[in-house]
């Protein structure tokens, strides 16, 4: 699977198969001695004929990159964010507004010059050509020979995007029309369960991109008044983990006769989802018998492997397809999100979500860089990790309804840009791919914000809304609950940026010995996004903003942000382990073929008795 990577990449990754190695080097692999392994391979390579050196295409070799490096080490350390914030003219250039989204990046460690240098870098990296290539259907995912067209999933009916001579927008709307009709059938009660009961529960079985996006949108819509009214008494649950505990959690208190199971898997081969699909089929048939109508009335699928879904037993008319040019983590706008979310909230809500994403797509493809929200967010990401060295990045939505946004964006970004070679297979020599994480505010403030204020520097995104989905104004409180929440949204970025000096502590009468504990260094970057209210439309906007931020970063770094070979090795090893467990459990075979540590762990697991394996030292 990793065969496309050049030799240097393989050596550095350490992911080398051991079969072709000499016995002593194979031993080194089993012992986990990666350094020794690298030496053996280097020696073998040195003795072979020297390959002609290819000219590096790394962006880090350009004058534009070097200018940013110099700026990061020579100019930026001389000013603090607090000082930068005192310049109103600068601040005005760092506030951008589009379609009721207000982006404030004044609290970045950046000034006008930084932006100019980043724009020059973007030109050097052919950013805008790459964006055009993506949205027009070029096969930019070269390791899988695929186009990358999640934008086509939300294109208007009259748009045209061609892939291999086919206008994919027509196909997209064909599937959306079917989903609209099907969801209306189920919601209206025309489609009932096998025993004639109305379907009011939906369990969506999928993992990774076939779970995180739909769950994020579900959480965002749950408390949106329009979507909530459309949901009525329906329930949508997700079953992602192959852990049987997750089956319990997903089915608890649900009545199988009133439940529809939606199997969501692009490949329809993902082990976890297949196991859960079988488990859920058993759950249904156990309650209602194994007549064909149980599966036909209670199970549907969303997949690009329509044949696989049919083979599983799902009726063809209940399979909603999508295409290989939709990456799993970019698939929430396809049937993957459309089926569960339309069943729960009605197709209109899903359409509003798509139109929010479409608004950002159009802006992304056409707005000039200095006004282009995802481009600005992406360039500042590159600046923060590759030039200022901040490897992690946090996201704090100031609404509980975005509780799952950080987890979704974590997959979007980390699976996309967690790479070590460029699209040409050349090892990168700079930092790429931030560690993304986060929690809604204010909860995070009472958890990890101590570290954000006084420990490591972590650039933060603050996301807030002018209005609450659920406004409450208690009599007797100085401000509404929402204003109370948002007071924190405004306070935290300034606290991070400005910090608190020893003198300020002294002026407050803090005793001298306590001052070091109470000073804040400040100068901690953040970005604020302020929107009107969280609803289906703005949820779509947020999704597209962050999807495109990731693409911008990958384009600048020249990565292929649209493959995910890094998940394969663990999957392959799990298959070997699964076979061993089966042989040992059911045929009493010894554990073989693993290193001694794994062998021991497996034996403990199979024995089920954790305390028994450590034999006592014999007494002399
Ligand atoms: O939709 P599928 O094919 O079941 O894949 C699920 C997920 O597994 C991955 O391939 C790897 O974790 C993701 O990219 C994908 O979203």
Coordinates of C-alpha atoms and ligand atoms in Angstrom, one line a residue:
X1 CA 0.0 0.0 0.0
X2 CA 2.9 2.3 0.7
X3 CA 4.6 1.4 -2.5
X4 CA 4.2 4.8 -4.1
X5 CA 6.5 6.4 -1.6
X6 CA 10.1 7.0 -2.5
X7 CA 12.9 5.1 -0.7
X8 CA 13.7 8.0 1.6
X9 CA 10.2 8.2 2.8
X10 CA 10.0 4.5 3.6
X11 CA 13.3 4.6 5.5
X12 CA 12.2 7.5 7.6
X13 CA 8.7 6.1 8.3
X14 CA 10.1 3.0 9.7
X15 CA 7.2 1.1 8.2
X16 CA 9.2 -1.6 6.4
X17 CA 8.1 -5.1 5.9
X18 CA 10.6 -7.5 7.5
X19 CA 10.2 -10.5 5.2
X20 CA 13.0 -9.6 2.8
X21 CA 15.6 -8.7 5.4
X22 CA 18.5 -10.7 6.6
X23 CA 17.8 -12.7 9.9
X24 CA 19.7 -10.3 12.1
X25 CA 17.9 -7.3 10.7
X26 CA 14.5 -9.1 10.9
X27 CA 15.4 -9.7 14.5
X28 CA 16.0 -5.9 14.9
X29 CA 12.5 -5.2 13.5
X30 CA 10.9 -7.7 15.9
X31 CA 12.8 -6.1 18.8
X32 CA 11.6 -2.7 17.6
X33 CA 15.1 -1.4 16.9
X34 CA 14.3 1.1 14.3
X35 CA 17.6 2.8 14.4
X36 CA 19.5 -0.4 13.8
X37 CA 17.2 -1.2 10.9
X38 CA 17.8 2.1 9.3
X39 CA 21.5 1.5 9.5
X40 CA 21.3 -1.9 7.8
X41 CA 19.1 -0.6 5.0
X42 CA 21.4 2.5 4.5
X43 CA 24.4 0.2 4.2
X44 CA 22.6 -1.9 1.6
X45 CA 21.5 1.2 -0.3
X46 CA 25.1 2.7 -0.2
X47 CA 26.4 -0.4 -2.0
X48 CA 23.9 -0.1 -4.8
X49 CA 24.3 2.2 -7.8
X50 CA 23.7 5.9 -6.8
X51 CA 20.5 7.1 -8.3
X52 CA 20.6 10.6 -9.9
X53 CA 19.5 13.2 -7.4
X54 CA 16.1 14.7 -8.3
X55 CA 15.7 18.4 -7.9
X56 CA 13.6 19.2 -4.8
X57 CA 10.1 20.6 -5.4
X58 CA 9.6 21.4 -1.7
X59 CA 7.9 24.7 -1.0
X60 CA 10.5 25.2 1.7
X61 CA 13.2 25.7 -1.0
X62 CA 11.5 28.8 -2.4
X63 CA 12.4 32.4 -1.7
X64 CA 8.9 33.0 -0.6
X65 CA 9.2 30.4 2.2
X66 CA 12.6 31.8 3.2
X67 CA 11.2 35.3 3.5
X68 CA 8.5 34.1 5.8
X69 CA 11.1 32.2 7.9
X70 CA 13.1 35.3 8.2
X71 CA 10.1 37.4 9.1
X72 CA 9.1 34.8 11.8
X73 CA 12.5 34.8 13.4
X74 CA 13.6 38.4 13.0
X75 CA 10.4 40.7 12.9
X76 CA 7.6 38.9 14.7
X77 CA 9.5 38.2 18.0
X78 CA 10.1 41.9 18.4
X79 CA 6.4 42.7 18.8
X80 CA 3.7 41.1 21.0
X81 CA 0.1 40.6 20.1
X82 CA -0.7 43.3 22.7
X83 CA 1.4 45.8 20.9
X84 CA 0.1 44.7 17.5
X85 CA -3.5 45.2 18.8
X86 CA -2.8 48.8 19.6
X87 CA -2.6 49.5 15.8
X88 CA -6.1 50.2 14.7
X89 CA -5.2 50.4 11.0
X90 CA -3.7 46.9 11.2
X91 CA -6.7 45.6 13.1
X92 CA -9.1 46.8 10.4
X93 CA -7.2 44.8 7.8
X94 CA -7.6 41.7 9.9
X95 CA -11.3 41.7 10.1
X96 CA -13.2 40.1 7.2
X97 CA -16.9 39.6 6.7
X98 CA -18.7 37.4 4.3
X99 CA -22.3 36.2 4.2
X100 CA -22.9 37.0 7.9
X101 CA -19.6 35.5 9.1
X102 CA -17.3 37.8 10.8
X103 CA -13.7 36.6 11.0
X104 CA -11.4 38.4 13.4
X105 CA -7.7 37.4 13.2
X106 CA -6.3 40.5 14.9
X107 CA -5.0 38.3 17.7
X108 CA -2.6 36.4 15.5
X109 CA 1.1 36.9 15.8
X110 CA 1.0 38.6 12.4
X111 CA 0.9 42.0 10.7
X112 CA 0.4 43.4 7.3
X113 CA 3.8 42.1 6.2
X114 CA 3.0 38.6 7.4
X115 CA -0.1 38.6 5.2
X116 CA 1.7 39.9 2.2
X117 CA 4.4 37.3 2.5
X118 CA 1.7 34.6 3.0
X119 CA -0.1 35.8 -0.2
X120 CA 3.2 35.6 -2.1
X121 CA 3.7 32.1 -0.8
X122 CA 0.2 31.2 -1.9
X123 CA 0.9 32.5 -5.4
X124 CA 4.2 30.5 -5.5
X125 CA 2.3 27.4 -4.5
X126 CA -0.3 28.0 -7.2
X127 CA -3.0 28.0 -4.6
X128 CA -5.8 29.4 -6.6
X129 CA -5.0 27.1 -9.6
X130 CA -5.1 24.2 -7.2
X131 CA -8.5 25.3 -5.8
X132 CA -9.9 25.6 -9.3
X133 CA -8.5 22.2 -10.2
X134 CA -10.2 20.7 -7.2
X135 CA -13.7 22.2 -7.7
X136 CA -13.6 21.6 -11.5
X137 CA -13.0 17.8 -11.1
X138 CA -9.3 17.4 -11.8
X139 CA -8.0 14.1 -10.4
X140 CA -5.9 15.7 -7.8
X141 CA -5.9 12.6 -5.5
X142 CA -3.2 11.1 -7.5
X143 CA -2.4 8.1 -5.3
X144 CA -6.0 6.8 -5.8
X145 CA -6.5 8.4 -9.3
X146 CA -9.6 10.3 -8.1
X147 CA -11.2 13.7 -8.4
X148 CA -12.0 15.4 -5.1
X149 CA -15.4 16.8 -5.4
X150 CA -17.2 17.2 -2.2
X151 CA -18.1 20.7 -3.5
X152 CA -20.2 19.1 -6.2
X153 CA -22.3 17.4 -3.5
X154 CA -23.8 20.8 -2.7
X155 CA -23.8 22.3 -6.2
X156 CA -27.0 23.9 -7.5
X157 CA -29.0 21.8 -9.9
X158 CA -28.0 23.9 -12.9
X159 CA -24.3 23.7 -12.3
X160 CA -22.0 21.5 -14.3
X161 CA -19.0 19.6 -13.1
X162 CA -17.5 17.0 -15.4
X163 CA -15.7 13.9 -14.4
X164 CA -14.7 11.4 -17.1
X165 CA -17.2 13.0 -19.4
X166 CA -20.1 12.8 -17.0
X167 CA -21.8 15.8 -15.4
X168 CA -21.7 14.6 -11.8
X169 CA -24.2 17.3 -10.6
X170 CA -27.0 15.5 -12.4
X171 CA -26.1 12.3 -10.6
X172 CA -25.9 14.1 -7.2
X173 CA -29.3 15.6 -7.6
X174 CA -30.7 12.2 -8.8
X175 CA -29.7 10.7 -5.5
X176 CA -30.9 13.7 -3.5
X177 CA -34.3 13.5 -5.2
X178 CA -34.5 9.8 -4.2
X179 CA -33.5 10.6 -0.6
X180 CA -36.1 13.4 -0.5
X181 CA -38.8 11.0 -1.6
X182 CA -37.7 8.1 0.6
X183 CA -37.4 10.3 3.7
X184 CA -40.9 11.8 3.1
X185 CA -42.3 8.2 2.7
X186 CA -40.9 7.2 6.1
X187 CA -41.7 10.4 7.9
X188 CA -45.3 10.5 6.6
X189 CA -45.8 6.9 7.7
X190 CA -46.3 5.5 4.2
X191 CA -43.3 3.3 4.7
X192 CA -43.9 1.4 8.0
X193 CA -42.1 -1.3 9.8
X194 CA -42.5 -5.0 9.2
X195 CA -45.2 -5.2 11.9
X196 CA -47.0 -2.1 10.6
X197 CA -45.7 0.3 13.2
X198 CA -44.5 3.8 12.3
X199 CA -40.7 4.2 12.1
X200 CA -39.6 6.8 14.6
X201 CA -36.1 5.7 15.5
X202 CA -33.0 5.7 13.3
X203 CA -29.7 4.0 14.2
X204 CA -26.9 5.1 11.8
X205 CA -24.1 2.5 11.7
X206 CA -20.8 3.9 10.3
X207 CA -17.4 4.9 11.5
X208 CA -14.9 7.7 10.8
X209 CA -16.1 9.9 8.0
X210 CA -19.3 7.8 7.8
X211 CA -20.1 8.9 11.3
X212 CA -18.4 12.0 12.6
X213 CA -19.9 14.5 10.0
X214 CA -23.5 13.3 10.4
X215 CA -23.2 13.3 14.2
X216 CA -21.8 16.8 14.3
X217 CA -24.7 18.1 12.1
X218 CA -27.2 16.1 14.2
X219 CA -26.0 17.7 17.4
X220 CA -26.0 21.2 15.8
X221 CA -29.6 20.8 14.6
X222 CA -31.0 19.0 17.7
X223 CA -31.8 22.3 19.4
X224 CA -32.4 24.5 16.3
X225 CA -36.1 25.4 16.7
X226 CA -37.0 24.7 13.0
X227 CA -35.1 21.4 12.8
X228 CA -36.3 20.3 16.3
X229 CA -39.9 20.9 15.3
X230 CA -39.4 18.8 12.1
X231 CA -37.8 16.0 14.2
X232 CA -40.9 15.8 16.4
X233 CA -40.8 12.5 18.4
X234 CA -38.1 10.9 16.3
X235 CA -34.7 9.8 17.6
X236 CA -31.4 9.5 15.7
X237 CA -28.6 7.5 17.3
X238 CA -25.2 6.6 16.0
X239 CA -23.4 3.3 16.3
X240 CA -19.7 3.7 15.4
X241 CA -17.5 1.7 17.6
X242 CA -17.3 -2.1 17.2
X243 CA -17.4 -2.3 21.0
X244 CA -20.5 -4.2 22.0
X245 CA -21.0 -1.5 24.7
X246 CA -21.7 0.9 21.9
X247 CA -24.4 -1.5 20.5
X248 CA -26.0 -1.4 24.0
X249 CA -25.8 2.4 24.1
X250 CA -27.2 2.8 20.6
X251 CA -30.2 0.5 21.1
X252 CA -31.0 1.1 24.7
X253 CA -34.7 1.7 25.1
X254 CA -35.4 1.5 21.4
X255 CA -38.2 -0.7 20.1
X256 CA -36.9 -2.7 17.0
X257 CA -40.4 -2.6 15.4
X258 CA -40.1 1.2 15.3
X259 CA -36.5 1.4 14.3
X260 CA -34.7 1.8 11.0
X261 CA -31.0 0.9 10.8
X262 CA -28.9 2.9 8.3
X263 CA -25.7 1.2 7.3
X264 CA -23.2 3.9 6.2
X265 CA -20.0 2.8 4.6
X266 CA -18.3 4.1 1.5
X267 CA -16.5 0.8 0.9
X268 CA -19.1 -1.4 2.6
X269 CA -16.1 -3.5 3.7
X270 CA -15.0 -1.6 6.9
X271 CA -14.8 -4.3 9.5
X272 CA -16.3 -2.4 12.4
X273 CA -19.3 -1.3 10.4
X274 CA -19.8 -4.8 8.9
X275 CA -19.8 -6.4 12.3
X276 CA -22.2 -3.8 13.6
X277 CA -24.4 -4.2 10.6
X278 CA -24.7 -8.0 11.2
X279 CA -25.3 -7.3 14.9
X280 CA -28.1 -4.8 14.2
X281 CA -29.7 -7.2 11.7
X282 CA -29.7 -9.8 14.4
X283 CA -31.2 -7.3 16.8
X284 CA -34.0 -6.7 14.3
X285 CA -34.7 -10.3 13.3
X286 CA -34.5 -11.5 16.9
X287 CA -37.4 -9.2 17.7
X288 CA -39.4 -9.7 14.5
X289 CA -38.3 -12.9 12.9
X290 CA -36.1 -13.3 9.8
X291 CA -38.7 -12.7 7.1
X292 CA -37.5 -10.7 4.1
X293 CA -39.7 -7.7 5.1
X294 CA -37.7 -7.2 8.3
X295 CA -34.6 -6.2 6.3
X296 CA -36.5 -4.5 3.5
X297 CA -38.5 -2.3 5.9
X298 CA -35.9 -1.7 8.5
X299 CA -32.5 -1.6 6.9
X300 CA -31.1 0.9 4.3
X301 CA -27.6 1.7 3.2
X302 CA -25.5 4.6 2.0
X303 CA -22.5 3.4 0.1
X304 CA -20.4 3.8 -3.1
X305 CA -20.4 0.0 -3.2
X306 CA -24.0 -0.6 -4.1
X307 CA -23.3 -4.3 -5.0
X308 CA -21.8 -4.9 -1.6
X309 CA -24.9 -3.4 0.1
X310 CA -27.1 -5.6 -2.1
X311 CA -25.1 -8.7 -1.3
X312 CA -25.6 -7.9 2.4
X313 CA -29.3 -8.2 1.7
X314 CA -30.5 -4.7 1.5
X315 CA -33.0 -4.0 -1.3
X316 CA -31.5 -2.0 -4.2
X317 CA -34.2 0.7 -3.8
X318 CA -33.0 1.2 -0.2
X319 CA -29.4 1.8 -1.2
X320 CA -28.3 5.4 -1.7
X321 CA -25.1 5.7 -3.6
X322 CA -22.3 8.1 -3.8
X323 CA -19.0 8.2 -5.7
X324 CA -15.3 7.5 -5.4
X325 CA -14.6 11.2 -5.8
X326 CA -16.2 11.8 -2.3
X327 CA -13.6 11.2 0.4
X328 CA -15.0 9.6 3.6
X329 CA -14.2 12.5 5.8
X330 CA -15.7 14.9 3.2
X331 CA -18.9 12.9 2.7
X332 CA -21.4 14.4 5.1
X333 CA -23.1 16.3 2.2
X334 CA -23.6 13.0 0.3
X335 CA -26.1 10.3 1.1
X336 CA -23.9 9.7 4.2
X337 CA -25.4 12.7 5.9
X338 CA -28.5 13.2 3.7
X339 CA -30.2 9.9 4.6
X340 CA -30.0 10.0 8.4
X341 CA -30.4 13.8 8.7
X342 CA -33.4 14.0 6.3
X343 CA -35.1 11.1 8.0
X344 CA -34.7 12.8 11.4
X345 CA -35.1 16.5 10.4
X346 CA -36.8 16.5 7.1
X347 CA -35.2 17.0 3.7
X348 CA -35.7 20.8 3.8
X349 CA -33.4 21.1 6.8
X350 CA -30.7 19.1 4.9
X351 CA -31.2 21.4 1.8
X352 CA -30.6 24.5 4.0
X353 CA -27.4 22.8 5.3
X354 CA -26.2 22.2 1.8
X355 CA -27.0 25.8 0.7
X356 CA -24.8 27.1 3.6
X357 CA -21.9 25.0 2.4
X358 CA -22.5 26.1 -1.2
X359 CA -22.3 29.8 -0.2
X360 CA -18.8 29.1 1.2
X361 CA -17.8 27.0 -1.8
X362 CA -18.6 29.9 -4.1
X363 CA -16.7 32.4 -2.0
X364 CA -13.7 30.0 -1.7
X365 CA -13.5 29.6 -5.4
X366 CA -13.9 33.2 -6.3
X367 CA -13.0 35.8 -3.6
X368 CA -9.6 37.4 -3.6
X369 CA -7.2 36.0 -1.1
X370 CA -7.3 38.9 1.3
X371 CA -11.1 38.6 1.6
X372 CA -11.3 34.8 1.3
X373 CA -12.1 33.3 4.7
X374 CA -10.9 29.7 4.2
X375 CA -7.8 30.9 2.4
X376 CA -7.0 33.3 5.3
X377 CA -7.6 30.6 7.9
X378 CA -5.5 28.1 6.0
X379 CA -2.6 30.5 5.4
X380 CA -2.6 31.4 9.1
X381 CA -2.5 27.7 9.9
X382 CA 0.6 27.3 7.8
X383 CA 2.1 30.4 9.5
X384 CA 1.4 29.0 12.9
X385 CA 2.7 25.5 12.5
X386 CA 5.4 25.7 9.8
X387 CA 6.9 29.1 10.8
X388 CA 6.0 29.8 14.4
X389 CA 6.2 26.1 15.4
X390 CA 2.9 25.7 17.1
X391 CA 2.1 22.0 16.4
X392 CA -1.3 21.8 18.0
X393 CA -4.4 23.9 17.6
X394 CA -7.7 24.1 19.6
X395 CA -11.2 24.9 18.6
X396 CA -13.7 26.3 21.2
X397 CA -17.3 26.7 20.0
X398 CA -19.3 28.8 22.4
X399 CA -22.4 26.7 22.0
X400 CA -23.1 23.2 23.3
X401 CA -24.8 22.4 20.0
X402 CA -21.3 22.3 18.4
X403 CA -20.1 19.7 20.8
X404 CA -19.1 17.3 18.0
X405 CA -17.6 19.9 15.7
X406 CA -14.1 19.6 17.1
X407 CA -14.1 15.8 16.7
X408 CA -15.3 16.1 13.1
X409 CA -12.7 18.7 12.1
X410 CA -10.1 16.6 13.9
X411 CA -10.7 13.8 11.4
X412 CA -11.1 16.2 8.4
X413 CA -7.8 17.8 9.1
X414 CA -5.6 15.1 10.8
X415 CA -6.5 12.4 8.3
X416 CA -6.0 14.8 5.4
X417 CA -2.8 16.5 6.4
X418 CA -1.2 13.9 8.7
X419 CA 1.4 13.2 6.0
X420 CA 5.2 13.0 5.7
X421 CA 5.7 13.3 1.9
X422 CA 4.5 15.7 -0.7
X423 CA 2.2 14.7 -3.6
X424 CA 5.4 13.9 -5.5
X425 CA 6.6 11.5 -2.8
X426 CA 9.3 13.8 -1.5
X427 CA 9.9 13.9 2.3
X428 CA 8.9 17.2 3.8
X429 CA 11.5 19.1 5.9
X430 CA 9.0 21.3 7.7
X431 CA 6.1 20.8 10.1
X432 CA 2.8 20.0 8.6
X433 CA -0.6 18.8 10.0
X434 CA -1.6 20.3 13.3
X435 CA -3.0 18.3 16.1
X436 CA -6.6 19.5 16.3
X437 CA -8.8 19.2 19.3
X438 CA -11.3 21.2 21.3
X439 CA -14.4 21.4 23.5
X440 CA -17.2 23.9 23.7
X441 CA -16.8 26.9 25.9
X442 CA -17.2 27.6 28.7
X443 CA -16.7 24.0 29.7
X444 CA -13.1 24.0 28.4
X445 CA -12.3 27.0 30.5
X446 CA -12.8 24.9 33.6
X447 CA -10.7 22.1 32.3
X448 CA -7.6 22.7 30.1
X449 CA -7.6 26.5 29.7
X450 CA -5.1 26.7 32.6
X451 CA -2.5 25.2 30.2
X452 CA -3.6 27.5 27.4
X453 CA -3.1 30.5 29.5
X454 CA 0.1 29.6 31.4
X455 CA 1.5 26.4 29.8
X456 CA 2.1 25.6 26.2
X457 CA 1.1 28.0 23.5
X458 CA -1.8 26.6 21.5
X459 CA -3.4 28.8 18.8
X460 CA -7.2 28.8 19.4
X461 CA -10.3 29.3 17.3
X462 CA -13.2 30.8 19.1
X463 CA -16.6 30.4 17.5
X464 CA -19.5 32.4 18.8
X465 CA -23.1 33.4 17.8
X466 CA -25.0 36.7 18.3
X467 CA -28.1 34.8 19.2
X468 CA -28.8 31.6 20.9
X469 CA -30.8 28.7 19.4
X470 CA -32.6 28.6 22.7
X471 CA -32.7 32.1 24.3
X472 CA -33.5 32.2 28.0
X473 CA -33.5 35.4 30.0
X474 CA -34.0 34.7 33.7
X475 CA -35.5 37.6 35.6
X476 CA -33.1 38.9 38.1
X477 CA -29.9 38.0 36.2
X478 CA -27.8 41.0 35.0
X479 CA -27.6 39.6 31.5
X480 CA -29.3 36.7 29.6
X481 CA -27.8 33.3 29.8
X482 CA -26.5 33.7 26.2
X483 CA -24.8 37.0 27.0
X484 CA -23.3 35.3 30.1
X485 CA -21.8 32.6 27.8
X486 CA -20.6 35.1 25.2
X487 CA -19.0 37.4 27.8
X488 CA -16.4 34.5 28.0
X489 CA -16.1 34.3 24.2
X490 CA -14.9 37.9 24.2
X491 CA -12.8 37.7 27.3
X492 CA -10.7 34.6 26.6
X493 CA -9.0 35.8 23.4
X494 CA -7.9 39.1 25.1
X495 CA -6.7 37.2 28.2
X496 CA -4.6 35.0 26.0
X497 CA -3.3 37.8 23.9
X498 CA -2.6 40.4 26.6
X499 CA -1.7 38.3 29.6
X500 CA -0.9 40.0 32.9
X501 CA 2.4 41.5 33.9
X502 CA 4.1 41.3 37.3
X503 CA 3.5 45.1 37.7
X504 CA -0.2 44.6 37.1
X505 CA -0.2 42.0 39.8
X506 CA 1.7 44.3 42.1
X507 CA -0.8 47.1 41.4
X508 CA -3.5 44.8 42.6
X509 CA -1.6 44.1 45.8
X510 CA -0.5 40.6 45.1
X511 CA 2.2 39.6 47.5
X512 CA 5.7 39.5 45.9
X513 CA 6.1 35.7 46.4
X514 CA 2.8 35.0 44.7
X515 CA 3.5 37.2 41.7
X516 CA 5.3 34.5 39.5
X517 CA 2.3 32.2 40.0
X518 CA -0.2 35.0 39.0
X519 CA 1.5 36.5 35.9
X520 CA 0.4 35.5 32.4
X521 CA 2.9 35.8 29.6
X522 CA 0.2 36.5 27.0
X523 CA 1.1 36.7 23.4
X524 CA -1.0 33.6 22.7
X525 CA -2.6 33.7 19.3
X526 CA -6.3 33.1 18.5
X527 CA -8.9 33.8 15.9
X528 CA -12.5 34.6 16.5
X529 CA -15.5 33.7 14.2
X530 CA -18.7 35.4 15.0
X531 CA -21.9 34.3 13.3
X532 CA -25.6 35.3 13.7
X533 CA -27.2 32.1 15.0
X534 CA -26.5 28.4 14.6
X535 CA -29.0 26.8 12.2
X536 CA -28.9 24.4 9.3
X537 CA -27.5 27.0 6.9
X538 CA -24.7 28.3 9.2
X539 CA -23.8 24.7 10.1
X540 CA -23.2 24.1 6.4
X541 CA -21.1 27.3 6.3
X542 CA -19.0 26.2 9.2
X543 CA -18.4 22.8 7.7
X544 CA -17.2 24.2 4.4
X545 CA -15.0 26.8 6.1
X546 CA -13.1 24.2 7.9
X547 CA -13.0 21.6 5.1
X548 CA -11.4 24.3 2.8
X549 CA -9.0 25.5 5.5
X550 CA -7.6 22.0 5.4
X551 CA -7.4 22.0 1.6
X552 CA -5.5 25.3 1.6
X553 CA -2.9 24.1 4.0
X554 CA -2.4 20.9 2.1
X555 CA -2.1 22.8 -1.2
X556 CA 0.5 25.2 0.2
X557 CA 2.5 22.3 1.6
X558 CA 2.0 20.4 -1.6
X559 CA 0.5 17.3 0.1
X560 CA -2.1 14.9 -1.2
X561 CA -4.7 15.8 1.5
X562 CA -7.2 13.3 0.1
X563 CA -5.7 9.9 0.7
X564 CA -5.3 8.1 4.0
X565 CA -2.8 5.3 3.6
X566 CA -1.7 5.8 7.2
X567 CA -4.8 3.9 8.5
X568 CA -3.9 0.7 6.6
X569 CA -1.0 -0.8 8.5
X570 CA -3.0 -1.1 11.8
X571 CA -6.0 -2.6 9.9
X572 CA -3.7 -5.2 8.4
X573 CA -2.2 -6.1 11.7
X574 CA -5.6 -6.4 13.3
X575 CA -6.6 -8.9 10.7
X576 CA -3.6 -11.1 11.6
X577 CA -4.5 -10.8 15.3
X578 CA -8.1 -11.6 14.7
X579 CA -7.1 -14.8 12.9
X580 CA -4.9 -15.8 15.8
X581 CA -7.6 -15.1 18.4
X582 CA -10.0 -17.3 16.4
X583 CA -7.4 -20.1 16.0
X584 CA -6.5 -20.0 19.7
X585 CA -10.0 -19.7 21.1
X586 CA -11.7 -22.2 19.0
X587 CA -8.9 -24.7 17.9
X588 CA -6.6 -24.4 20.9
X589 CA -3.7 -23.3 18.8
X590 CA -0.6 -21.6 20.3
X591 CA 0.0 -17.9 19.7
X592 CA 2.8 -17.7 17.1
X593 CA 4.3 -15.1 14.8
X594 CA 4.3 -12.1 17.1
X595 CA 7.1 -10.6 19.1
X596 CA 7.4 -11.8 22.7
X597 CA 5.7 -8.8 24.2
X598 CA 2.6 -9.1 22.0
X599 CA 2.6 -12.9 22.4
X600 CA 2.5 -12.4 26.2
X601 CA -0.2 -9.8 26.0
X602 CA -2.3 -12.1 23.7
X603 CA -1.8 -15.1 26.0
X604 CA -3.0 -13.0 29.0
X605 CA -6.0 -11.8 27.0
X606 CA -6.9 -15.3 25.9
X607 CA -6.5 -16.7 29.4
X608 CA -8.8 -14.0 30.7
X609 CA -6.7 -14.0 33.9
X610 CA -4.5 -11.0 34.1
X611 CA -2.7 -11.8 37.3
X612 CA -1.5 -15.3 36.5
X613 CA 1.3 -14.9 34.0
X614 CA 4.1 -13.5 36.0
X615 CA 5.7 -16.6 37.5
X616 CA 7.4 -16.1 40.8
X617 CA 11.2 -16.2 40.9
X618 CA 12.4 -19.6 42.1
X619 CA 13.9 -19.3 45.6
X620 CA 17.6 -20.4 45.5
Ligands
LIG1 O1 -17.0 4.6 4.9 P1 -16.1 3.5 5.2 O2 -15.6 2.9 3.9 O3 -16.7 2.4 6.1 O4 -14.8 4.0 5.9 C1 -14.9 4.6 7.1 C2 -13.7 5.4 7.5 O5 -12.5 4.6 7.4 C3 -11.4 5.3 6.9 O6 -11.1 4.9 5.7 C4 -10.2 5.2 7.8 O7 -10.4 5.4 9.1 C5 -11.9 6.8 6.9 O8 -11.3 7.6 6.0 C6 -13.4 6.5 6.5 O9 -14.1 7.7 6.7

